[in-house]
Coordinates of C-alpha atoms and ligand atoms in Angstrom, one line a residue:
M11 CA 65.5 -114.7 21.6
R12 CA 62.9 -112.3 20.3
L13 CA 61.4 -115.0 18.1
L14 CA 61.2 -117.3 21.0
L15 CA 59.3 -114.7 23.0
I16 CA 56.8 -114.2 20.2
V17 CA 56.3 -118.0 20.0
V18 CA 55.8 -118.2 23.7
S19 CA 53.3 -115.3 23.8
V20 CA 51.4 -116.7 20.9
L21 CA 51.1 -120.0 22.7
F22 CA 50.0 -118.2 25.8
L23 CA 47.4 -116.2 24.0
S24 CA 45.9 -119.2 22.4
I25 CA 45.1 -120.7 25.8
A26 CA 44.3 -117.3 27.5
P27 CA 40.7 -116.2 28.4
R28 CA 38.4 -115.1 25.6
T29 CA 38.9 -111.3 25.7
L30 CA 42.3 -109.7 25.5
P31 CA 43.2 -107.7 28.6
V32 CA 43.3 -104.2 27.0
D33 CA 43.9 -101.1 29.0
P34 CA 40.5 -99.5 29.7
A35 CA 39.9 -96.2 27.9
D36 CA 39.1 -92.8 29.5
L37 CA 36.3 -92.1 27.0
V38 CA 34.4 -94.3 24.6
F39 CA 32.1 -92.8 22.0
K40 CA 29.4 -95.3 20.9
N41 CA 26.5 -95.4 18.5
G42 CA 28.1 -92.7 16.2
N43 CA 28.1 -92.2 12.4
V44 CA 31.8 -91.7 12.2
Y45 CA 33.6 -90.4 9.1
T46 CA 37.3 -90.9 9.6
A47 CA 38.7 -89.2 6.5
N48 CA 41.0 -92.2 6.4
D49 CA 40.6 -93.8 3.0
A50 CA 41.6 -97.2 4.3
A51 CA 38.7 -97.4 6.8
P52 CA 36.4 -94.5 6.0
H53 CA 33.5 -95.3 8.3
A54 CA 33.0 -96.5 11.9
Q55 CA 30.6 -96.5 14.9
A56 CA 32.8 -96.1 17.9
I57 CA 36.0 -94.5 19.1
A58 CA 38.0 -95.1 22.3
V59 CA 40.2 -92.4 23.7
K60 CA 43.0 -92.7 26.3
G61 CA 44.7 -89.5 27.4
D62 CA 45.1 -87.3 24.4
R63 CA 45.0 -90.2 21.9
I64 CA 42.6 -92.3 19.9
V65 CA 43.2 -95.9 20.9
F66 CA 40.5 -97.6 18.9
V67 CA 38.2 -97.0 15.9
G68 CA 35.7 -99.6 14.9
S69 CA 32.4 -101.2 15.8
D70 CA 30.3 -100.7 19.0
S71 CA 30.7 -104.3 20.0
A72 CA 34.5 -104.3 19.6
A73 CA 34.7 -101.0 21.5
Q74 CA 33.1 -102.7 24.5
Q75 CA 36.5 -104.2 25.5
F76 CA 37.8 -100.7 26.2
V77 CA 35.1 -100.0 28.8
G78 CA 36.4 -100.3 32.3
K79 CA 35.1 -99.3 35.7
S80 CA 36.1 -95.6 35.3
T81 CA 35.5 -95.2 31.5
R82 CA 33.1 -92.5 30.5
V83 CA 30.8 -93.9 27.8
V84 CA 29.2 -91.2 25.6
D85 CA 26.2 -92.4 23.5
L86 CA 26.2 -90.3 20.3
H87 CA 22.6 -91.3 19.4
G88 CA 23.6 -91.7 15.8
N89 CA 25.1 -88.2 15.5
T90 CA 27.8 -87.6 12.9
V91 CA 31.5 -87.6 13.9
M92 CA 34.2 -86.0 11.9
P93 CA 37.9 -85.6 12.6
G94 CA 38.3 -82.2 14.4
F95 CA 37.6 -79.4 12.0
V96 CA 40.5 -77.0 11.2
D97 CA 40.1 -73.5 10.0
A98 CA 43.2 -73.2 7.8
H99 CA 43.0 -69.4 7.7
Q100 CA 41.6 -67.3 10.5
H101 CA 42.4 -64.2 12.5
L102 CA 41.6 -65.2 16.0
S103 CA 41.8 -62.0 17.9
G104 CA 40.0 -60.3 15.0
V105 CA 37.1 -62.7 15.6
G106 CA 37.2 -61.8 19.3
F107 CA 37.3 -58.0 18.6
R108 CA 34.4 -58.3 16.1
E109 CA 32.3 -59.6 19.0
M110 CA 33.7 -56.8 21.4
T111 CA 33.5 -53.7 19.1
L112 CA 30.7 -52.4 16.8
N113 CA 29.9 -55.5 14.8
L114 CA 28.6 -54.4 11.4
E115 CA 28.1 -57.9 9.9
G116 CA 24.9 -58.4 8.1
T117 CA 24.3 -54.7 7.5
T118 CA 21.7 -54.6 4.8
S119 CA 21.8 -51.0 3.5
L120 CA 23.5 -47.6 4.0
E121 CA 20.6 -46.5 6.2
D122 CA 20.9 -49.7 8.3
F123 CA 24.7 -49.1 8.6
L124 CA 24.3 -45.5 9.7
A125 CA 21.6 -46.4 12.2
K126 CA 24.0 -48.9 13.8
V127 CA 26.8 -46.4 13.9
K128 CA 24.5 -43.7 15.3
A129 CA 23.4 -46.0 18.1
R130 CA 27.0 -46.6 19.1
V131 CA 28.1 -43.0 18.8
D132 CA 25.2 -41.9 21.0
Q133 CA 26.6 -44.0 23.8
A134 CA 30.1 -42.8 23.4
K135 CA 31.7 -40.0 25.5
P136 CA 32.4 -36.8 23.6
G137 CA 35.6 -37.2 21.5
E138 CA 35.8 -40.9 22.2
W139 CA 36.8 -43.1 19.2
V140 CA 34.2 -45.4 17.8
T141 CA 35.7 -48.4 15.9
G142 CA 34.2 -51.5 14.4
R143 CA 34.2 -53.7 11.3
G144 CA 32.2 -56.1 9.3
W145 CA 30.2 -54.0 6.8
I146 CA 30.1 -55.0 3.2
E147 CA 28.3 -52.9 0.6
T148 CA 27.9 -55.4 -2.2
H149 CA 24.3 -56.2 -1.3
W150 CA 23.3 -52.6 -0.7
Q151 CA 21.2 -50.6 -3.2
P152 CA 23.2 -49.1 -4.8
P153 CA 26.3 -51.2 -3.9
V154 CA 28.7 -48.2 -3.2
F155 CA 31.1 -47.5 -0.4
P156 CA 29.8 -45.3 2.5
T157 CA 31.5 -41.9 2.6
R158 CA 33.0 -39.5 5.1
A159 CA 30.0 -37.2 4.6
D160 CA 27.6 -40.1 5.4
L161 CA 29.4 -40.7 8.7
D162 CA 29.5 -37.0 9.5
R163 CA 25.7 -36.9 9.5
V164 CA 25.5 -39.4 12.4
A165 CA 28.9 -38.7 14.0
P166 CA 29.7 -35.0 13.9
N167 CA 32.0 -35.0 16.9
N168 CA 33.4 -38.4 17.6
P169 CA 36.2 -39.8 15.4
V170 CA 35.0 -43.0 13.7
I171 CA 36.8 -45.6 11.7
L172 CA 34.9 -48.8 10.5
G173 CA 36.6 -51.6 8.6
R174 CA 35.0 -53.3 5.6
A175 CA 34.5 -57.0 6.3
D176 CA 37.5 -57.9 4.2
G177 CA 39.9 -55.8 6.3
H178 CA 41.4 -54.2 3.2
G179 CA 39.4 -51.0 3.4
A180 CA 37.9 -48.8 6.0
V181 CA 35.7 -45.7 6.1
A182 CA 36.4 -42.8 8.5
N183 CA 34.7 -39.6 9.3
S184 CA 35.9 -36.0 9.1
A185 CA 36.8 -35.9 12.8
A186 CA 39.1 -38.9 12.3
F187 CA 40.7 -37.4 9.2
K188 CA 41.3 -34.2 11.1
L189 CA 43.0 -35.9 14.1
A190 CA 45.1 -37.9 11.6
G191 CA 46.1 -34.8 9.7
V192 CA 45.1 -36.4 6.4
D193 CA 43.7 -34.1 3.7
K194 CA 43.8 -33.5 -0.1
N195 CA 47.5 -33.0 0.0
T196 CA 48.4 -36.2 1.7
P197 CA 50.1 -38.6 -0.7
N198 CA 49.2 -42.3 -0.9
P199 CA 51.4 -44.5 1.2
F200 CA 53.1 -47.5 -0.4
G201 CA 50.6 -50.3 -0.7
G202 CA 47.6 -48.2 0.0
E203 CA 45.3 -45.5 -1.4
I204 CA 43.4 -42.6 0.1
S205 CA 40.2 -42.4 -2.0
K206 CA 39.6 -38.9 -3.2
D207 CA 36.7 -37.0 -4.7
K208 CA 37.2 -36.6 -8.4
E209 CA 36.3 -32.9 -8.4
T210 CA 37.4 -31.5 -5.1
G211 CA 40.4 -33.8 -4.5
E212 CA 39.3 -34.1 -0.9
P213 CA 39.4 -37.5 0.8
N214 CA 36.0 -39.1 0.4
G215 CA 36.4 -41.3 3.5
M216 CA 37.6 -44.6 2.2
L217 CA 41.1 -45.8 3.0
L218 CA 42.4 -48.8 1.2
D219 CA 45.0 -51.3 2.6
A220 CA 48.1 -49.5 4.0
A221 CA 46.3 -46.1 3.9
Q222 CA 44.1 -47.2 6.8
G223 CA 47.2 -46.9 9.0
L224 CA 47.3 -43.1 8.5
V225 CA 44.1 -42.9 10.6
R226 CA 44.3 -46.1 12.7
R227 CA 47.6 -45.0 14.3
K228 CA 45.6 -42.2 16.1
V229 CA 43.2 -44.8 17.7
P230 CA 44.3 -45.3 21.3
P231 CA 46.2 -48.6 21.5
T232 CA 44.3 -51.7 22.6
S233 CA 44.8 -52.4 26.3
A234 CA 46.5 -55.6 27.2
A235 CA 43.4 -56.8 29.0
D236 CA 41.3 -56.3 25.8
A237 CA 43.8 -58.0 23.7
E238 CA 43.6 -61.0 26.0
R239 CA 39.9 -61.0 26.2
A240 CA 39.7 -61.0 22.4
V241 CA 41.6 -64.3 22.2
V242 CA 39.4 -65.8 24.9
V243 CA 36.2 -64.6 23.2
G244 CA 37.4 -65.7 19.8
A245 CA 38.5 -69.1 20.9
K246 CA 35.3 -69.8 22.8
R247 CA 33.3 -69.0 19.7
D248 CA 35.5 -71.2 17.6
V249 CA 35.2 -74.4 19.8
E250 CA 31.4 -73.9 20.0
L251 CA 31.3 -73.9 16.2
G252 CA 33.3 -77.1 16.1
W253 CA 36.8 -75.8 15.2
T254 CA 39.5 -77.7 17.0
Q255 CA 42.5 -75.9 15.5
I256 CA 42.8 -72.5 13.8
Q257 CA 45.7 -71.5 11.7
D258 CA 46.2 -67.9 12.7
A259 CA 47.2 -66.1 9.5
G260 CA 49.5 -63.4 10.8
G261 CA 50.3 -61.4 13.9
S262 CA 53.2 -60.8 16.3
Y263 CA 55.1 -62.2 19.2
D264 CA 52.7 -60.1 21.4
D265 CA 50.0 -62.5 20.3
I266 CA 52.2 -65.5 21.1
A267 CA 52.8 -64.2 24.7
I268 CA 49.0 -63.9 25.2
F269 CA 48.4 -67.4 23.8
K270 CA 51.1 -68.8 26.2
K271 CA 49.5 -67.1 29.2
L272 CA 46.0 -68.3 28.3
Y273 CA 47.2 -71.9 27.7
G274 CA 49.0 -71.7 31.0
T275 CA 45.8 -70.8 32.9
G276 CA 43.7 -73.3 30.9
E277 CA 41.4 -70.5 29.6
V278 CA 42.0 -71.5 26.0
K279 CA 41.9 -75.1 24.7
L280 CA 41.8 -74.5 21.0
R281 CA 44.9 -75.5 19.0
I282 CA 46.6 -72.5 17.3
Y283 CA 49.0 -72.8 14.4
K284 CA 50.4 -69.3 14.4
A285 CA 52.1 -67.2 11.7
V286 CA 53.9 -63.9 12.3
Y287 CA 54.1 -61.1 9.8
G288 CA 57.1 -60.5 7.6
P289 CA 59.3 -59.1 6.2
G290 CA 60.1 -57.2 9.5
P291 CA 61.0 -57.6 13.1
N292 CA 58.6 -60.5 13.9
A293 CA 59.8 -62.5 11.0
N294 CA 63.4 -61.8 11.9
R295 CA 62.8 -63.0 15.4
L296 CA 61.3 -66.3 14.2
L297 CA 64.2 -66.8 11.8
S298 CA 66.7 -66.2 14.6
E299 CA 65.0 -68.0 17.5
G300 CA 63.6 -70.8 15.4
P301 CA 60.1 -72.4 15.5
I302 CA 57.9 -73.2 18.5
L303 CA 56.7 -76.7 17.9
G304 CA 53.8 -78.4 19.7
E305 CA 54.0 -76.7 23.0
F306 CA 51.1 -77.0 25.6
Q307 CA 50.4 -80.6 24.6
N308 CA 50.6 -80.0 20.9
R309 CA 48.4 -76.9 21.1
L310 CA 50.8 -74.1 20.0
T311 CA 53.0 -74.2 17.0
V312 CA 54.7 -71.1 15.4
R313 CA 56.8 -71.9 12.4
T314 CA 55.4 -69.7 9.6
I315 CA 55.9 -66.2 8.3
K316 CA 52.9 -64.4 6.8
V317 CA 53.5 -62.1 3.8
V318 CA 50.8 -59.9 2.3
S319 CA 51.4 -59.4 -1.4
D320 CA 48.3 -57.4 -2.5
G321 CA 44.9 -56.1 -1.3
A322 CA 41.4 -57.5 -1.9
L323 CA 39.1 -57.7 -4.9
G324 CA 36.1 -55.9 -3.4
S325 CA 38.1 -52.8 -2.7
R326 CA 40.0 -53.1 -6.0
G327 CA 43.3 -53.5 -4.2
A328 CA 44.0 -57.0 -5.6
A329 CA 46.9 -56.8 -8.0
L330 CA 45.7 -57.8 -11.5
L331 CA 47.7 -58.5 -14.7
A332 CA 45.2 -56.4 -16.6
P333 CA 43.0 -53.4 -15.5
Y334 CA 39.8 -53.9 -13.6
S335 CA 36.9 -54.3 -16.0
D336 CA 34.8 -51.9 -14.0
K337 CA 37.6 -49.3 -13.4
P338 CA 40.0 -49.4 -16.3
D339 CA 42.3 -46.8 -14.7
T340 CA 43.5 -49.2 -12.0
S341 CA 45.0 -52.8 -11.8
G342 CA 45.3 -52.8 -8.1
F343 CA 48.7 -52.9 -6.4
L344 CA 51.3 -55.1 -4.8
T345 CA 51.9 -54.5 -1.1
V346 CA 55.4 -56.0 -0.7
K347 CA 58.7 -55.2 -2.4
A348 CA 60.6 -58.0 -4.0
E349 CA 63.9 -56.7 -2.7
E350 CA 62.7 -56.9 0.9
L351 CA 61.2 -60.3 0.3
R352 CA 64.1 -62.1 -1.4
P353 CA 66.6 -62.3 1.5
M354 CA 63.9 -63.4 3.9
L355 CA 62.7 -66.2 1.6
V356 CA 66.3 -67.5 1.2
E357 CA 66.8 -67.4 5.0
A358 CA 63.5 -69.1 5.6
L359 CA 64.6 -72.1 3.5
R360 CA 67.9 -72.4 5.2
K361 CA 66.2 -72.2 8.7
G362 CA 63.2 -74.5 7.9
I363 CA 60.6 -71.8 8.3
Q364 CA 57.4 -72.0 6.4
V365 CA 56.2 -69.0 4.4
E366 CA 52.5 -68.3 3.5
T367 CA 51.6 -65.3 1.3
H368 CA 48.3 -63.6 0.9
A369 CA 47.7 -63.3 -2.9
I370 CA 44.3 -62.5 -4.4
G371 CA 44.9 -61.1 -7.9
D372 CA 46.4 -63.0 -10.8
K373 CA 49.4 -60.6 -10.8
A374 CA 50.0 -61.2 -7.1
N375 CA 49.8 -64.9 -7.5
R376 CA 52.2 -64.9 -10.4
F377 CA 54.5 -62.6 -8.5
I378 CA 54.7 -64.8 -5.4
L379 CA 55.1 -68.0 -7.4
D380 CA 58.0 -66.4 -9.2
E381 CA 59.6 -65.3 -6.0
Y382 CA 59.1 -68.7 -4.3
E383 CA 60.5 -70.4 -7.4
R384 CA 63.5 -68.1 -7.4
A385 CA 64.3 -68.8 -3.8
L386 CA 63.8 -72.6 -4.2
N387 CA 66.2 -72.5 -7.1
E388 CA 68.7 -70.5 -5.1
V389 CA 68.8 -72.8 -2.1
S390 CA 69.1 -76.4 -3.1
A391 CA 67.1 -79.1 -1.3
A392 CA 70.3 -80.2 0.4
Q393 CA 70.9 -76.7 1.8
R394 CA 67.4 -76.4 3.2
K395 CA 66.6 -77.4 6.8
I396 CA 63.4 -78.9 5.5
S397 CA 63.8 -80.1 1.9
A398 CA 60.1 -79.9 1.1
P399 CA 59.1 -76.7 2.9
R400 CA 55.4 -76.8 2.1
W401 CA 55.1 -73.0 1.5
R402 CA 51.6 -71.8 1.0
V403 CA 49.7 -69.2 -0.9
E404 CA 46.8 -67.9 1.1
H405 CA 43.6 -67.3 -1.0
S406 CA 45.0 -68.1 -4.5
Q407 CA 41.8 -66.5 -5.6
I408 CA 42.3 -65.3 -9.1
V409 CA 45.0 -67.3 -10.8
N410 CA 45.8 -67.2 -14.4
P411 CA 45.0 -70.8 -15.6
A412 CA 48.6 -71.1 -16.9
D413 CA 49.9 -70.7 -13.3
I414 CA 47.7 -73.3 -11.7
P415 CA 50.0 -76.3 -12.5
R416 CA 53.0 -74.4 -11.1
F417 CA 51.7 -75.0 -7.6
A418 CA 52.0 -78.8 -7.8
K419 CA 55.3 -78.5 -9.7
L420 CA 56.8 -76.3 -7.0
G421 CA 55.2 -78.1 -4.1
I422 CA 53.2 -74.9 -3.1
I423 CA 49.9 -75.3 -1.2
P424 CA 47.0 -73.1 -2.2
S425 CA 45.1 -72.4 1.0
M426 CA 41.6 -71.3 0.1
Q427 CA 38.3 -70.1 1.6
P428 CA 35.1 -71.4 0.0
S429 CA 32.9 -68.6 1.4
H430 CA 35.0 -66.0 -0.4
A431 CA 33.7 -67.4 -3.7
I432 CA 30.0 -67.3 -2.7
G433 CA 30.4 -63.8 -1.4
D434 CA 32.6 -62.4 -4.2
L435 CA 30.9 -64.0 -7.1
F436 CA 28.2 -61.4 -7.0
F437 CA 30.6 -58.6 -7.9
A438 CA 33.6 -60.5 -9.3
P439 CA 32.1 -60.7 -12.9
S440 CA 31.9 -56.9 -13.0
R441 CA 35.4 -56.4 -11.5
L442 CA 37.0 -59.1 -13.7
G443 CA 34.8 -59.8 -16.7
L444 CA 33.5 -63.3 -17.3
D445 CA 36.7 -64.5 -19.1
R446 CA 38.9 -63.9 -16.1
L447 CA 36.7 -66.1 -13.9
A448 CA 38.2 -69.2 -15.4
G449 CA 40.9 -69.7 -12.8
A450 CA 39.0 -67.9 -10.1
Y451 CA 38.3 -69.8 -6.8
A452 CA 39.4 -72.8 -8.8
W453 CA 39.3 -75.5 -6.1
Q454 CA 38.6 -78.5 -8.2
S455 CA 41.2 -77.5 -10.8
F456 CA 43.8 -77.2 -8.1
I457 CA 42.9 -80.6 -6.6
K458 CA 43.0 -82.2 -10.0
S459 CA 46.4 -80.6 -10.6
G460 CA 47.8 -82.7 -7.8
V461 CA 47.9 -80.4 -4.7
V462 CA 46.0 -80.5 -1.5
V463 CA 43.7 -77.5 -0.8
P464 CA 43.3 -76.7 2.9
G465 CA 40.1 -74.8 3.6
G466 CA 39.6 -71.8 5.8
S467 CA 37.2 -69.0 6.6
D468 CA 39.4 -65.9 6.8
A469 CA 37.1 -64.8 9.7
P470 CA 36.5 -62.0 10.6
V471 CA 36.5 -61.3 6.9
E472 CA 33.9 -64.0 6.6
R473 CA 31.6 -65.3 9.3
G474 CA 34.0 -68.1 10.3
E475 CA 31.5 -71.0 10.5
P476 CA 32.5 -74.5 9.4
M477 CA 29.0 -75.3 8.0
I478 CA 29.0 -72.2 5.8
E479 CA 32.5 -73.1 4.5
F480 CA 31.5 -76.8 3.9
Y481 CA 28.3 -75.7 2.1
A482 CA 30.1 -73.2 0.0
A483 CA 32.7 -75.8 -1.0
V484 CA 30.2 -78.4 -2.1
A485 CA 27.4 -76.2 -3.4
R486 CA 29.3 -73.2 -4.7
K487 CA 26.0 -71.3 -4.4
D488 CA 24.9 -68.5 -2.1
P489 CA 23.2 -69.4 1.2
K490 CA 19.8 -69.3 -0.6
G491 CA 20.9 -71.7 -3.2
F492 CA 21.5 -69.1 -5.9
S493 CA 24.2 -69.1 -8.5
S494 CA 24.7 -67.4 -11.8
D495 CA 26.7 -67.0 -15.0
G496 CA 30.4 -67.3 -14.4
W497 CA 30.2 -69.1 -11.0
H498 CA 31.8 -72.2 -12.6
P499 CA 29.9 -75.0 -10.8
E500 CA 32.5 -77.5 -12.0
E501 CA 34.9 -76.0 -9.5
A502 CA 32.7 -77.2 -6.6
V503 CA 34.2 -80.1 -4.6
T504 CA 32.8 -83.5 -3.6
R505 CA 31.8 -83.9 0.0
E506 CA 34.7 -86.3 0.5
Q507 CA 37.0 -83.6 -0.8
A508 CA 35.4 -81.0 1.4
L509 CA 35.9 -83.2 4.5
K510 CA 39.6 -83.4 3.7
M511 CA 39.7 -79.6 3.1
F512 CA 38.8 -79.0 6.8
T513 CA 40.7 -82.0 8.4
I514 CA 43.6 -83.9 6.9
W515 CA 44.7 -81.3 4.3
P516 CA 45.2 -78.4 6.7
A517 CA 47.0 -80.9 9.0
Y518 CA 49.3 -81.6 6.0
A519 CA 49.7 -77.8 5.4
A520 CA 50.9 -77.6 9.1
F521 CA 53.3 -80.7 8.9
E522 CA 50.9 -82.4 11.3
E523 CA 49.3 -85.1 9.1
K524 CA 50.9 -87.9 11.2
L525 CA 49.5 -86.3 14.4
R526 CA 46.0 -85.2 13.5
G527 CA 43.5 -84.8 10.7
T528 CA 41.9 -88.3 10.5
I529 CA 40.2 -90.5 13.1
E530 CA 42.8 -93.3 13.4
T531 CA 44.4 -95.2 16.3
G532 CA 47.4 -93.4 17.6
K533 CA 46.4 -89.9 16.5
L534 CA 45.4 -87.0 18.7
A535 CA 41.7 -87.3 19.8
D536 CA 40.2 -84.2 18.1
L537 CA 36.6 -84.7 17.1
T538 CA 33.8 -82.5 15.7
I539 CA 30.4 -84.0 16.3
L540 CA 27.4 -82.7 14.3
S541 CA 23.7 -82.8 14.5
A542 CA 23.2 -84.1 10.9
D543 CA 25.0 -86.2 8.3
I544 CA 26.5 -83.5 6.1
M545 CA 27.9 -86.1 3.8
K546 CA 24.4 -87.1 2.8
I547 CA 21.7 -84.4 3.5
P548 CA 20.5 -82.0 0.9
E549 CA 22.9 -79.1 0.3
L550 CA 20.9 -76.4 2.0
D551 CA 20.4 -78.5 5.1
I552 CA 24.1 -78.3 5.7
L553 CA 23.6 -74.7 6.8
K554 CA 21.1 -75.8 9.4
T555 CA 23.5 -78.3 10.9
R556 CA 24.9 -77.5 14.3
C557 CA 28.0 -78.6 16.3
V558 CA 26.8 -80.7 19.2
M559 CA 30.2 -81.5 20.7
T560 CA 33.8 -80.6 20.3
V561 CA 36.7 -82.8 21.5
I562 CA 40.3 -81.5 21.7
N563 CA 43.1 -83.7 23.0
G564 CA 40.6 -86.2 24.3
E565 CA 38.8 -83.6 26.3
I566 CA 35.2 -82.6 25.7
V567 CA 35.6 -78.9 25.5
F568 CA 32.1 -78.0 24.3
A569 CA 28.8 -79.8 24.5
A570 CA 25.6 -78.2 23.3
N571 CA 22.7 -78.3 25.7
T572 CA 20.3 -80.5 23.9
Ligands
LIG622 ZN1 43.3 -63.3 6.1

């Protein structure tokens, strides 16, 4: 019967009018320079969209059949179209708060830093807290951390705490230390360090990793309205830069409640792939309630637990197998206990929950690979809800070369941030020595070993701009084109690989490669449209390229005024 129908319809078609009666599209993009990230058909001119899906990819002339009376046709004037860019590692509300509090990004010297702090303190009410983040001392002369005494000069009365850009350290003033009751006798908390003056033993102002909490808990809690506003502000900035999804690397169910509210009102259109912190109450809730999958028209998914296994390299909190080359009395520290991690990993495998773990140092990377391997051995594929669980290591920054092949062998995904390399490589040689830089930020070695490498920005640790990340990945040079000994140019990626790092590979790392990540018929219509062809222009021109339009779910959510 079915065969007969096919024969009849073929006969009918052969005598039917010239063009097929296709459903008209809602949107047709024409005259574009389209890179699809689909190896089978990598280039096109036009895309037709109906509802939230791509219904056609091909030539301008063939796209014409999708243009009906009510179809909106967008002439791209030759602009470059990519699958919607994904930031595989971002902290969304942190990006919003960076805009809303004292933003110390781009601070050029200690004097510049103190001037910015003073300006803010002068506006504050007596005793009011001043908070902010974004400073990084590595380009200051000399490149040393600011101190409590520095801050006291400009903020004698107001308590102040200011996070280093990497989030793994903060400097506070005496008023803040006093309120927190932290002094020379306060012991270091687990997973953190109160930096102390060598001679007097008094805190010098810097608080590393978990020690920040000793002071931060005295900062009045963020109001619900500010927490919401941070998400709106962060998401707006993201779509204007061309991100169509961000993978939010940690947080709580409070964040999820905010996202749901803002999706409900339509204030946020950005897709969010959300992780919650664990081990602890948020992870326990995810394990017992199960994942949230594709709510709000595939915008919100929560299926991942974020673990933090060490600190950062800049503040010497990254856990290393051997001591720091420039501070031989420390090797950094782990920030999670194996005995707390183990039952959670086993449970996650049984329940089909993804785990992603922050690991910067070679010791932390080996530690988490060992723990992942142990859990994978304990729970056989048949006992897992998802047999290939696609667990991730966030950053995978300094990896002993012997451990690189273990990722592919275990099916672990290294989720990496190109801008970290071009920021860190100024001080990494002194922290690590040149030898240990083999296996540092080793994108190409990872790809060659047989894994995908989703790319992210880690904003607000870094700026969080797709063009900076794309440039860093392909050039592996600083924004002025500089590189030096030990930067390992062979670890840069090709432009085709970089395109995948921000499109189909993060889709894979989110179990969404069938839904998104390439420009193909049937996939969700997410597009990032750029002012220049970043697959061809000189490297430094990538940094001048702008997002001209962002499309999410077939909706133009941002268009630059050109
Ligand atoms: Zn992060």
